[in-house]
Coordinates of C-alpha atoms and ligand atoms in Angstrom, one line a residue:
M281 CA -41.9 -3.0 34.1
P282 CA -38.7 -4.2 32.6
H283 CA -38.2 -3.8 28.8
V284 CA -37.0 -7.4 28.6
A285 CA -40.4 -9.2 28.3
S286 CA -40.7 -12.4 30.3
T287 CA -40.7 -14.5 27.1
D288 CA -37.7 -12.7 25.5
S289 CA -34.3 -14.4 25.4
L290 CA -31.9 -12.9 27.9
P291 CA -29.4 -10.6 26.3
L292 CA -26.3 -11.7 28.1
P293 CA -22.8 -10.4 27.3
N294 CA -20.5 -12.9 25.5
W295 CA -17.6 -14.5 27.3
P296 CA -14.7 -14.6 26.5
P297 CA -14.9 -10.8 25.8
A298 CA -14.2 -9.8 22.3
T299 CA -12.9 -6.3 23.0
A300 CA -10.9 -4.1 20.5
A301 CA -8.1 -3.9 23.1
I302 CA -7.6 -7.7 23.0
A303 CA -7.7 -7.9 19.2
D304 CA -5.3 -4.9 18.9
S305 CA -2.9 -6.4 21.5
I306 CA -2.8 -9.8 19.7
R307 CA -2.3 -8.1 16.3
D308 CA 0.6 -6.0 17.6
V309 CA 2.3 -9.2 18.9
V310 CA 1.8 -10.9 15.5
Q311 CA 3.1 -7.9 13.6
S312 CA 6.1 -7.5 15.8
G313 CA 7.1 -11.1 15.3
D314 CA 7.2 -11.6 19.1
W315 CA 5.3 -14.8 19.1
G316 CA 7.7 -17.4 17.9
S317 CA 9.6 -18.2 21.1
Y318 CA 9.1 -19.4 24.6
T319 CA 10.4 -16.1 25.9
A320 CA 8.1 -13.6 24.2
Q321 CA 8.3 -10.0 25.5
A322 CA 4.5 -10.0 25.9
A323 CA 4.8 -12.9 28.3
K324 CA 7.6 -11.2 30.3
L325 CA 5.5 -8.0 30.4
L326 CA 2.4 -10.0 31.6
A327 CA 4.5 -11.7 34.3
S328 CA 5.8 -8.4 35.6
Q329 CA 2.4 -6.8 35.6
L330 CA 0.9 -9.7 37.4
A331 CA 3.6 -9.6 40.0
S332 CA 2.9 -5.9 40.8
A333 CA -0.9 -6.4 40.6
F334 CA -0.8 -9.4 42.9
Q335 CA 2.0 -8.0 45.1
V336 CA 4.3 -11.0 44.7
E337 CA 8.0 -11.3 43.8
H338 CA 7.8 -14.1 41.2
V339 CA 5.3 -15.1 38.6
R340 CA 5.6 -18.2 36.4
L341 CA 3.1 -18.3 33.6
C342 CA 1.7 -21.8 32.9
G343 CA -0.4 -23.6 30.3
S344 CA -3.3 -24.1 32.7
G345 CA -4.4 -23.6 36.3
T346 CA -4.1 -27.4 36.7
A347 CA -0.5 -27.4 35.5
A348 CA 0.2 -24.5 37.8
I349 CA -1.2 -26.5 40.8
E350 CA 0.8 -29.6 39.9
L351 CA 4.0 -27.5 39.6
A352 CA 3.2 -25.8 42.9
L353 CA 2.9 -29.1 44.7
Q354 CA 6.3 -30.0 43.4
A355 CA 7.8 -26.6 44.2
V356 CA 6.7 -26.9 47.9
Q357 CA 8.2 -30.4 47.9
V358 CA 5.1 -32.6 48.2
R359 CA 6.8 -36.0 47.9
P360 CA 5.3 -39.5 47.6
E361 CA 3.4 -40.3 50.8
S362 CA 3.3 -36.8 52.1
E363 CA -0.1 -35.6 53.0
V364 CA -1.9 -32.6 51.5
I365 CA -5.0 -31.2 53.2
L366 CA -7.9 -30.0 51.1
A367 CA -11.7 -29.5 51.5
G368 CA -14.3 -32.1 50.8
Y369 CA -15.8 -29.8 48.2
D370 CA -13.4 -28.4 45.6
Y371 CA -12.4 -28.3 42.0
P372 CA -12.1 -32.0 41.1
G373 CA -8.7 -31.5 39.4
N374 CA -7.2 -30.4 42.7
I375 CA -7.4 -33.9 44.3
R376 CA -6.1 -35.4 41.1
A377 CA -3.1 -33.0 41.0
I378 CA -2.2 -34.1 44.5
E379 CA -2.3 -37.8 43.5
S380 CA -0.4 -37.1 40.3
V381 CA 2.6 -36.0 42.3
G382 CA 2.3 -39.0 44.6
G383 CA 0.8 -37.1 47.5
K384 CA -1.9 -38.3 49.8
P385 CA -5.1 -36.2 50.0
V386 CA -6.5 -35.6 53.4
I387 CA -10.0 -34.3 53.4
V388 CA -11.5 -31.9 55.9
D389 CA -15.0 -30.4 55.8
T390 CA -16.2 -27.1 54.4
Q391 CA -17.4 -24.3 56.6
P392 CA -21.1 -24.6 57.4
G393 CA -23.1 -22.6 54.9
R394 CA -20.2 -21.7 52.7
W395 CA -18.2 -23.4 49.9
V396 CA -14.7 -23.0 51.4
I397 CA -12.5 -25.0 53.7
D398 CA -13.3 -25.0 57.4
V399 CA -10.1 -23.5 58.7
D400 CA -11.1 -24.7 62.3
Q401 CA -10.6 -28.3 61.2
V402 CA -7.3 -27.9 59.4
E403 CA -5.2 -27.9 62.6
N404 CA -6.7 -31.2 63.7
A405 CA -5.7 -32.8 60.4
I406 CA -2.1 -31.9 60.6
N407 CA 0.5 -34.6 61.5
D408 CA 4.1 -35.4 60.8
S409 CA 3.4 -36.4 57.3
T410 CA 1.6 -33.2 56.3
S411 CA 3.5 -31.1 53.8
A412 CA 0.8 -28.7 52.4
I413 CA -2.7 -27.3 52.5
L414 CA -4.4 -26.7 49.1
A415 CA -7.4 -24.4 49.6
S416 CA -9.6 -22.7 47.0
H417 CA -11.7 -19.5 47.1
L418 CA -15.0 -20.6 45.4
Y419 CA -18.1 -18.8 44.1
G420 CA -17.1 -15.5 45.6
N421 CA -16.6 -17.0 49.0
L422 CA -13.1 -16.4 50.3
F423 CA -11.6 -18.8 52.9
D424 CA -10.0 -17.2 55.9
A425 CA -6.5 -16.8 54.4
E426 CA -5.1 -14.8 57.3
R427 CA -5.8 -17.6 59.7
L428 CA -4.8 -20.4 57.3
R429 CA -1.5 -18.6 56.6
A430 CA -0.9 -18.4 60.3
I431 CA -1.6 -22.1 60.8
A432 CA 0.7 -23.0 57.9
D433 CA 3.4 -20.9 59.4
T434 CA 3.0 -22.4 62.9
H435 CA 3.3 -25.9 61.6
R436 CA 5.9 -25.1 58.9
I437 CA 3.8 -26.5 56.1
A438 CA 3.1 -24.9 52.8
L439 CA -0.1 -23.2 51.7
I440 CA -1.2 -23.4 48.1
E441 CA -3.9 -20.8 47.5
D442 CA -6.2 -21.6 44.6
A443 CA -7.4 -18.2 43.4
C444 CA -8.5 -19.5 40.0
Q445 CA -12.0 -18.1 40.5
V446 CA -11.3 -14.8 42.1
H447 CA -8.9 -12.7 40.0
G448 CA -8.7 -9.3 41.6
A449 CA -10.3 -10.1 44.9
S450 CA -8.6 -9.2 48.1
L451 CA -8.7 -10.1 51.8
A452 CA -7.5 -7.8 54.6
G453 CA -6.1 -5.5 52.0
R454 CA -3.9 -8.1 50.3
P455 CA -4.7 -9.7 46.9
A456 CA -6.3 -13.2 46.9
G457 CA -3.5 -15.3 45.5
S458 CA -0.7 -13.5 47.5
W459 CA -1.4 -15.3 50.8
G460 CA -0.2 -18.7 49.7
D461 CA 3.4 -19.9 49.4
V462 CA 2.1 -20.4 45.9
G463 CA -1.0 -18.6 44.6
I464 CA -2.7 -20.1 41.5
L465 CA -4.5 -18.4 38.7
S466 CA -6.3 -20.0 35.8
F467 CA -6.8 -18.3 32.4
G468 CA -9.1 -21.0 31.1
G469 CA -11.8 -20.0 28.6
S470 CA -14.5 -19.3 31.2
K471 CA -12.4 -17.6 33.8
L472 CA -12.4 -13.8 34.7
M473 CA -9.2 -13.3 32.8
T474 CA -8.8 -15.7 29.9
S475 CA -6.5 -16.7 27.1
G476 CA -8.6 -19.8 26.2
S477 CA -6.2 -21.8 28.3
G478 CA -3.5 -20.7 30.7
G479 CA -2.5 -20.2 34.3
A480 CA 0.0 -18.7 36.6
M481 CA 1.9 -19.4 39.8
L482 CA 2.4 -16.4 42.2
M483 CA 5.3 -16.7 44.6
S484 CA 7.4 -14.5 46.9
D485 CA 9.9 -17.1 48.3
D486 CA 13.0 -17.3 46.1
R487 CA 13.7 -21.0 46.8
I488 CA 10.1 -22.0 46.0
A489 CA 10.3 -20.0 42.7
Q490 CA 13.6 -21.7 42.0
R491 CA 12.1 -25.2 42.6
A492 CA 9.2 -24.2 40.3
T493 CA 11.7 -23.4 37.6
L494 CA 13.4 -26.7 38.1
A495 CA 10.1 -28.6 37.9
A496 CA 8.9 -26.7 34.9
E497 CA 12.0 -26.3 32.6
R498 CA 13.0 -29.7 31.1
P499 CA 14.8 -27.8 29.5
S500 CA 11.9 -26.2 27.5
P501 CA 8.9 -25.4 29.7
V502 CA 6.5 -28.3 30.2
A503 CA 3.4 -26.1 30.4
P504 CA 4.2 -22.7 28.8
L505 CA 1.9 -19.8 28.0
C506 CA 2.8 -18.3 24.6
G507 CA 3.2 -14.7 23.5
L508 CA -0.2 -14.7 21.7
Q509 CA -1.9 -15.8 24.9
A510 CA 0.0 -13.2 27.0
A511 CA -1.0 -10.5 24.5
A512 CA -4.7 -11.5 24.9
L513 CA -4.4 -11.3 28.7
L514 CA -2.5 -8.0 29.0
P515 CA -5.4 -5.6 28.3
Q516 CA -7.7 -7.7 30.6
L517 CA -5.5 -6.8 33.6
S518 CA -6.6 -3.2 33.0
T519 CA -10.3 -3.9 32.7
L520 CA -10.4 -6.3 35.7
P521 CA -10.9 -3.8 38.5
A522 CA -13.8 -2.0 36.8
W523 CA -15.5 -5.3 35.8
N524 CA -15.1 -6.7 39.2
A525 CA -16.8 -3.6 40.7
Q526 CA -19.6 -4.1 38.2
R527 CA -19.9 -7.8 39.3
R528 CA -20.1 -6.8 42.9
V529 CA -22.9 -4.2 42.2
A530 CA -24.8 -6.8 40.2
V531 CA -24.6 -9.4 43.0
G532 CA -25.7 -6.8 45.5
R533 CA -28.7 -6.0 43.3
L534 CA -29.5 -9.8 42.9
K535 CA -29.3 -10.2 46.7
D536 CA -31.6 -7.3 47.2
R537 CA -34.2 -8.5 44.7
L538 CA -34.0 -12.1 46.0
R539 CA -34.2 -11.2 49.7
P540 CA -37.8 -12.5 50.1
S541 CA -36.9 -15.8 48.4
R542 CA -36.8 -19.1 50.3
L543 CA -35.3 -20.9 47.4
W544 CA -32.5 -18.6 46.3
R545 CA -30.5 -18.4 49.6
F546 CA -27.1 -16.9 49.4
A547 CA -24.3 -17.9 51.8
E548 CA -23.9 -15.6 54.7
E549 CA -21.5 -12.9 54.0
T550 CA -18.3 -12.6 56.1
P551 CA -17.0 -9.1 57.0
G552 CA -13.9 -9.3 54.8
E553 CA -15.9 -10.2 51.7
A554 CA -16.6 -6.7 50.4
E555 CA -13.6 -7.0 48.1
T556 CA -14.5 -10.3 46.5
T557 CA -15.4 -11.1 43.0
Y558 CA -17.5 -13.7 41.3
F559 CA -16.7 -16.4 38.8
K560 CA -20.0 -18.1 39.8
V561 CA -22.8 -16.9 41.9
A562 CA -24.0 -19.7 44.1
W563 CA -27.0 -20.7 46.3
F564 CA -27.8 -23.5 48.6
L565 CA -31.2 -25.0 47.8
P566 CA -33.4 -26.2 50.7
P567 CA -33.2 -29.9 51.3
A568 CA -36.3 -31.2 49.6
V569 CA -36.0 -29.2 46.4
D570 CA -35.4 -31.1 43.1
R571 CA -32.2 -29.5 42.0
E572 CA -32.3 -30.9 38.4
A573 CA -35.7 -29.4 37.9
V574 CA -34.6 -26.0 39.2
I575 CA -31.6 -26.0 36.9
A576 CA -33.6 -27.1 33.9
A577 CA -36.2 -24.3 34.6
G578 CA -33.3 -21.8 34.8
L579 CA -31.8 -23.0 31.6
A580 CA -35.2 -22.8 29.9
A581 CA -35.4 -19.2 31.0
G582 CA -32.0 -18.4 29.5
I583 CA -30.2 -18.3 32.8
P584 CA -26.8 -20.1 32.8
L585 CA -27.3 -22.3 35.9
G586 CA -25.4 -25.5 36.8
P587 CA -24.9 -27.8 39.7
G588 CA -21.4 -26.9 40.7
F589 CA -18.9 -29.7 41.6
N590 CA -19.8 -33.1 43.0
G591 CA -17.4 -32.9 45.9
F592 CA -15.2 -35.8 47.1
L593 CA -17.6 -37.2 49.7
R594 CA -18.4 -40.5 47.9
R595 CA -14.8 -41.4 47.1
A596 CA -13.4 -39.8 50.2
R597 CA -14.4 -42.3 52.9
R598 CA -13.1 -45.3 51.0
R599 CA -9.9 -43.9 49.6
Y600 CA -8.6 -41.0 51.7
R601 CA -7.9 -40.1 55.3
T602 CA -10.9 -37.9 56.3
L603 CA -11.8 -35.8 59.3
G604 CA -15.3 -36.3 60.6
E605 CA -18.5 -36.9 58.6
L606 CA -17.9 -34.2 56.0
R607 CA -21.5 -33.3 56.3
E608 CA -21.2 -29.8 55.0
S609 CA -19.2 -30.9 52.0
G610 CA -22.0 -33.3 51.2
I611 CA -24.5 -30.4 51.3
C612 CA -22.3 -28.4 48.9
G613 CA -22.2 -31.3 46.5
E614 CA -25.9 -32.0 46.6
R615 CA -27.6 -28.7 47.0
S616 CA -25.6 -26.1 45.3
V617 CA -26.8 -24.2 42.2
V618 CA -24.3 -21.9 40.5
M619 CA -24.8 -19.2 37.9
D620 CA -22.2 -18.1 35.4
H621 CA -20.6 -14.7 35.8
R622 CA -21.7 -13.5 32.3
V623 CA -24.9 -12.5 33.9
L624 CA -23.1 -10.0 36.2
L625 CA -21.8 -7.8 33.3
A626 CA -25.3 -7.3 32.0
N627 CA -27.1 -4.0 32.6
A628 CA -29.4 -3.5 35.7
E629 CA -32.5 -4.1 33.7
V630 CA -31.3 -7.6 32.7
I631 CA -30.2 -8.3 36.3
D632 CA -33.7 -7.4 37.4
C633 CA -35.1 -9.7 34.8
V634 CA -32.9 -12.5 35.9
A635 CA -34.1 -12.0 39.5
E636 CA -37.8 -12.0 38.3
R637 CA -37.3 -15.2 36.4
L638 CA -35.6 -16.9 39.4
L639 CA -38.5 -15.9 41.6
A640 CA -40.9 -17.2 38.9
I641 CA -39.1 -20.6 39.1
E642 CA -39.6 -20.5 42.9
N643 CA -43.3 -19.9 42.5
A644 CA -43.6 -22.6 39.8
I645 CA -42.0 -25.3 41.9
G646 CA -43.8 -24.2 45.1
V647 CA -41.0 -24.3 47.8
T648 CA -42.2 -25.3 51.2
V649 CA -39.5 -25.0 53.8
D650 CA -39.2 -24.1 57.4
G651 CA -36.9 -21.3 58.5
Ligands
PLP64 C1 -10.8 -23.5 36.7 C2 -10.2 -24.0 38.0 C3 -9.0 -24.7 38.1 C4 -8.2 -25.2 36.9 O1 -7.9 -24.4 36.0 P1 -7.6 -24.9 34.5 O2 -6.9 -23.7 33.9 O3 -8.9 -25.2 33.8 O4 -6.7 -26.1 34.5 C5 -8.5 -25.0 39.4 N1 -9.2 -24.6 40.5 C6 -10.4 -23.9 40.4 C7 -11.1 -23.5 41.7 C8 -10.9 -23.6 39.2 O5 -12.1 -22.9 39.1

């Protein structure tokens, strides 16, 4: 029997983390006076450490992931009327970012049973107006970056790789975020590395990095990350690998405990996914299940569940060029349930307790599904 009784509140770790290393790092920067300019040493150090951790040549620190995406679209020369391909299920700010630089979003479906772009469809969406693909790794699911990179190269269009949810994940031995012409990180308050707000552009092409500088320096930076934020982030780069390993172990444990479940169905794992990480753990609920009720029951049990994104399905057909019916994107928008990563840094006993409570929700709502 677990020591956490079924009626106890769940002892989940806090996020953002309040480690001594973060507090010390910020205090050092304050005491050194290195926090009164746009070119703080701490920020330079962070940029160079990110460049080596993510195996890229250039890093531009930004005020948010959203700002980084907007600057990236400018840096790869998305111009008014040029088309940018993205999935019908994605972070809602991404489609807005495309529109904010005057680009035209073109929507393709997600891969069946996963939350990422269906790479098979991308080639069919490319035409003479296409200038970029914007694709996100979501909920620990990594899109096929190797293939999407090859498609982008073949058609001489840019790939912007949104790695805001997967700091420290890798695919085929290369860091997620290093496959795109621009890779994007967010350091928003809930993210796996955080400074409350912040982001970064990861680049290896000199000309793209130069254009990013042109777009961002006017002449002071439009969306800077300050020395205090950089100081908060520096120690997190060191703890990231161990914490990601702990997250993977926790997800493995949850998958194991929930294996008999017909409600808590994980996406099928792809071979390359052993090196992923999790900002959210996600499930696809069976069709007839009342998602609101499931989420409410989870929240009542102290489990940080939510519905994920809405997806672009409703607006897409009216406003954007779309490929096909976007059926899978619709399923992502309607049937996903996501759980915050805080759970994954809890100890094994708490993880088991979360699994038990999730199974209890299943019993309470009485799922009847085929297959
Ligand atoms: C959080 C997030 C963003 C935006 O980051 P902000 O720093 O909040 O602007 C973009 N894409 C994805 C997939 C995200 O999860």
